[in-house]
Amino acid sequence: MKPTLLVVGFLGEQRLLELQARSIAKYAPDAFQDIIYVANERDPSAFHQLFEDKLARELGPVADVAQVIDGSKVAKVPLTRTDWRSQQSLKLLAPRYSNTASILILDCKNHFVRPVSSADFINSDGRLITYRYPVNARFVEQFKNACDYFGIEPPSSEFPALPTVAPFLMDRDTVGEMIELVEKRENQSFHEFFCGNKRFTEFYFYLAYLLSQSATLEALYEGGPRKHLTLFRSMADNPTQALEQLSHLKDKNITILGVHRQVLAQANPEILAAIAQHWITFGLVRDEQEAAHFLTPDQIKRTRWYWPF
């Protein structure tokens, strides 16, 4: 019983996608049934070329179970915007293309730093293993909006919610039922509804739906230790905070590291040096010179792109 790995990507993070693919080949070669890349691009041709030229090479034999799907195909409408909103929507819509009931969603910025297997994500009775913590204070309003949409009272602030960021584990059939309900209620595609509505975030929208289905949350999920950490954009020029965050990599439960592209764009030398050293330690790059390639931000050809983290 293996999950699908799902990544919604765009060309502004192609070097991070290369590093991620390398980490999959090194640390998770047998963890996933299949790998789905969704191209969050109006013209996905360059993303397909990226996969053929670089990602497949880094994936090695794992590339045999990987595929790229155009974002417009997933959305079932043309992508009129390719930003954070469309990325969120595509994360909820793409599981319908999975051949498995369980999906692990990663962002481009996430990469593996320790070995993982399917047992790290799915327990023996089929439940998804996830770290849970109280509702994120930054998204309380969005969570309340989602609860209101599905006709339930928000739980207390201490309620152990699901994560707000990737890595995120999702149940394919449940999110499919949610999308069907929304499309019938709104009489429009889910993508158009979600992208045209700033009141929600994807994972709390999904969580609110789970809570509206009475015992579904506990039936699908089992709590587990924290297995990831992320250098968010708020840490981009704060070496003290960033290095403190990175120090938690000594915890052997941590298997996934995230580096926000704004951290790379800010290019604080102390932070970049620490990231490079960790990549070397975990065998993802040979030396500082190779690390420099992945630490160099890609040029983003966007007229609008907003990331809140």
XYZ file of C-alpha atoms in Angstrom:
309
model
C 0.000 0.000 0.000
C 1.880 3.036 -1.316
C 0.722 6.631 -1.770
C 0.960 8.805 -4.853
C 3.411 11.701 -4.701
C 1.874 14.908 -6.070
C 3.774 18.099 -6.880
C 2.171 21.207 -8.381
C 5.104 22.989 -9.972
C 6.068 25.975 -12.074
C 9.196 27.030 -13.919
C 10.184 29.627 -11.327
C 11.346 26.782 -9.076
C 12.893 24.373 -11.538
C 16.228 24.074 -9.705
C 14.414 23.185 -6.504
C 12.421 20.656 -8.511
C 15.692 19.142 -9.732
C 16.957 18.864 -6.164
C 13.651 17.374 -5.067
C 13.823 14.754 -7.834
C 17.366 13.872 -6.789
C 16.214 13.470 -3.195
C 13.378 11.166 -4.252
C 15.819 8.918 -6.097
C 18.188 8.852 -3.117
C 15.811 8.637 -0.168
C 12.405 7.497 -1.463
C 12.960 5.274 -4.509
C 10.335 2.732 -3.444
C 8.036 4.863 -1.308
C 5.453 5.860 -3.939
C 3.189 4.026 -6.316
C 3.407 6.864 -8.804
C 4.519 10.491 -9.083
C 2.384 13.232 -10.611
C 3.730 16.636 -11.572
C 1.061 19.201 -12.384
C 2.308 22.079 -14.556
C 0.874 25.304 -13.155
C 1.620 27.090 -16.413
C -0.561 28.594 -19.132
C 1.798 27.030 -21.671
C 3.055 23.791 -20.113
C 5.397 22.842 -22.969
C 8.513 24.143 -21.202
C 7.574 22.235 -18.043
C 7.279 19.028 -20.064
C 10.735 19.775 -21.483
C 12.082 20.336 -17.978
C 10.829 16.909 -17.007
C 12.349 15.216 -20.046
C 15.704 17.007 -19.831
C 16.340 17.249 -16.093
C 13.760 15.837 -13.710
C 13.654 12.396 -15.310
C 17.445 12.244 -15.231
C 17.530 13.112 -11.520
C 14.744 10.627 -10.760
C 16.636 7.842 -12.486
C 14.642 4.576 -12.522
C 11.891 6.277 -10.489
C 11.067 8.326 -13.612
C 9.278 5.248 -14.952
C 6.371 5.894 -12.556
C 6.323 9.693 -13.022
C 4.212 11.807 -15.353
C 3.434 15.457 -16.071
C -0.174 16.603 -16.364
C -1.117 20.018 -17.729
C -2.734 22.321 -15.196
C -5.577 23.159 -17.586
C -6.410 19.464 -17.870
C -6.546 19.157 -14.083
C -8.623 22.338 -13.741
C -10.848 21.350 -16.693
C -10.787 25.003 -17.720
C -8.032 27.203 -19.207
C -5.654 28.604 -16.596
C -6.401 32.310 -16.575
C -4.027 32.778 -13.649
C -1.005 30.784 -12.512
C -0.341 31.973 -8.999
C -0.756 30.830 -5.410
C -4.547 30.570 -5.789
C -4.327 28.327 -8.827
C -1.669 26.233 -7.115
C -3.996 25.647 -4.159
C -6.883 24.665 -6.398
C -4.753 22.267 -8.431
C -3.577 20.542 -5.247
C -7.193 19.718 -4.455
C -8.141 18.741 -7.999
C -5.126 16.651 -9.027
C -5.762 13.674 -6.699
C -8.495 12.524 -9.109
C -5.660 11.447 -11.433
C -4.064 9.251 -8.796
C -4.142 5.476 -9.039
C -3.988 5.245 -5.258
C -6.363 6.296 -2.497
C -3.652 8.169 -0.582
C -1.694 11.191 -1.825
C 1.349 12.943 -0.405
C 1.463 16.545 -1.608
C 4.830 18.301 -1.760
C 5.726 21.812 -2.842
C 8.651 22.382 -5.185
C 10.639 23.643 -2.204
C 10.402 20.313 -0.324
C 13.077 17.638 -0.592
C 13.881 14.461 1.316
C 16.878 14.384 3.644
C 16.464 10.926 5.149
C 15.152 7.567 3.894
C 11.385 7.128 3.825
C 9.051 4.282 2.928
C 5.307 4.061 2.464
C 5.049 3.082 6.148
C 6.098 6.620 7.057
C 2.847 7.901 5.518
C 0.303 5.075 5.819
C -0.142 2.860 8.871
C -1.046 -0.830 8.882
C -4.800 -0.166 8.925
C -4.615 2.288 6.006
C -4.846 5.559 7.922
C -2.637 8.490 6.949
C 0.047 9.435 9.473
C 0.337 13.185 9.952
C 1.644 15.749 12.377
C -1.243 17.726 13.910
C -1.189 21.056 15.709
C -3.625 23.851 16.668
C -5.159 26.002 13.950
C -2.539 28.356 12.524
C -3.190 31.851 13.878
C -2.541 33.384 10.443
C -5.401 31.409 8.917
C -8.045 31.367 11.632
C -10.379 33.505 9.527
C -9.987 31.250 6.479
C -10.644 28.184 8.604
C -13.785 29.765 10.073
C -14.927 30.699 6.567
C -14.480 27.099 5.427
C -16.368 25.745 8.433
C -19.178 28.186 7.702
C -19.255 27.071 4.059
C -19.799 23.472 5.097
C -22.294 24.398 7.812
C -20.354 23.494 10.942
C -19.141 25.331 14.031
C -15.346 25.770 14.136
C -13.716 23.672 16.858
C -11.776 25.335 19.678
C -8.473 27.050 18.982
C -6.662 24.127 20.625
C -8.178 21.605 18.223
C -5.391 19.495 16.653
C -5.801 20.533 13.028
C -4.098 19.190 9.932
C -1.044 21.046 8.568
C -1.346 24.284 6.614
C 1.652 23.569 4.383
C 3.174 20.703 2.454
C 4.021 17.925 3.054
C 0.318 17.169 3.287
C -1.427 13.808 3.119
C -4.824 13.678 1.453
C -7.487 11.047 0.791
C -8.399 10.918 -2.908
C -12.016 9.812 -2.567
C -12.832 12.303 0.168
C -11.455 15.303 -1.696
C -13.269 14.088 -4.809
C -16.560 14.017 -2.930
C -15.872 17.527 -1.659
C -15.227 18.842 -5.160
C -18.391 17.233 -6.472
C -20.433 18.830 -3.681
C -18.967 22.282 -4.357
C -19.494 22.098 -8.103
C -23.123 21.094 -7.683
C -23.723 23.841 -5.133
C -21.948 26.577 -7.093
C -22.926 25.421 -10.602
C -19.406 26.104 -11.872
C -16.057 24.352 -12.000
C -14.272 23.960 -8.707
C -11.221 25.728 -10.113
C -13.214 28.812 -11.089
C -14.936 28.837 -7.707
C -11.761 28.464 -5.661
C -9.581 30.839 -7.668
C -12.299 33.473 -7.585
C -12.684 33.262 -3.824
C -10.013 34.531 -1.414
C -11.902 33.441 1.698
C -10.319 29.992 1.844
C -7.020 28.132 1.872
C -6.847 24.699 0.311
C -5.896 22.515 3.262
C -8.250 24.171 5.742
C -11.047 23.987 3.178
C -10.416 20.244 2.930
C -10.183 19.959 6.727
C -13.514 21.736 7.216
C -15.137 19.315 4.791
C -13.674 16.381 6.735
C -15.102 17.789 9.963
C -18.498 18.214 8.331
C -18.524 14.471 7.658
C -18.618 13.622 11.397
C -16.084 10.853 12.139
C -14.228 10.995 8.804
C -11.177 12.850 10.115
C -10.305 10.328 12.805
C -11.163 7.436 10.506
C -8.679 8.643 7.907
C -5.834 10.091 9.980
C -3.545 9.025 12.783
C -1.390 11.560 14.614
C 2.361 11.213 14.391
C 5.614 13.071 15.061
C 6.671 16.094 13.083
C 8.625 14.891 10.052
C 9.405 18.119 8.239
C 10.701 21.630 8.687
C 10.702 24.639 6.393
C 12.698 27.817 5.982
C 9.854 30.224 5.268
C 10.148 33.591 3.536
C 9.854 35.287 6.943
C 13.266 33.791 7.762
C 14.918 34.945 4.534
C 17.068 37.635 6.176
C 17.006 36.401 9.764
C 20.031 34.125 10.253
C 19.304 33.543 13.929
C 15.816 32.246 13.208
C 16.832 30.294 10.114
C 19.778 28.573 11.794
C 17.639 27.715 14.795
C 15.142 26.108 12.434
C 17.860 24.169 10.647
C 19.234 22.921 13.962
C 16.148 20.701 14.247
C 17.493 18.599 11.381
C 19.408 16.672 14.026
C 16.045 15.126 14.938
C 16.028 11.838 13.040
C 12.244 12.048 12.663
C 12.756 14.928 10.217
C 12.779 13.474 6.715
C 11.711 16.465 4.608
C 13.245 19.943 4.392
C 11.642 22.926 2.677
C 13.527 26.001 1.450
C 11.320 28.857 0.260
C 12.553 30.471 -2.934
C 12.492 33.880 -1.233
C 15.233 32.594 1.074
C 17.307 31.973 -2.040
C 16.387 35.336 -3.554
C 17.365 37.204 -0.377
C 20.710 35.380 -0.496
C 21.798 35.925 3.072
C 25.306 34.400 2.960
C 25.132 32.869 6.449
C 21.832 31.154 5.691
C 22.915 29.931 2.259
C 26.148 28.527 3.671
C 24.204 26.612 6.323
C 21.774 25.201 3.748
C 24.661 24.115 1.517
C 26.382 22.383 4.409
C 23.233 20.441 5.258
C 22.787 19.411 1.636
C 26.373 18.145 1.625
C 25.852 16.324 4.924
C 22.757 14.569 3.597
C 24.473 13.649 0.341
C 22.272 15.726 -1.947
C 25.212 17.686 -3.405
C 28.936 16.947 -3.611
C 30.287 20.318 -2.509
C 29.629 24.044 -2.178
C 30.053 24.544 -5.901
C 27.279 22.118 -6.757
C 25.142 23.533 -3.940
C 25.499 26.981 -5.522
C 23.570 25.771 -8.573
C 20.526 24.866 -6.488
C 20.887 27.966 -4.295
C 20.604 30.225 -7.346
C 16.980 31.383 -7.758
C 15.324 30.844 -11.112
C 14.104 33.845 -13.028
C 10.318 34.061 -12.728
C 8.398 35.276 -15.749
C 5.226 36.151 -13.911
C 3.119 39.269 -13.943
C 1.557 38.178 -10.671
C 2.722 35.662 -8.135
C 2.076 35.821 -4.413
C 3.354 33.432 -1.752
C 2.314 34.093 1.846
C 4.898 31.895 3.548
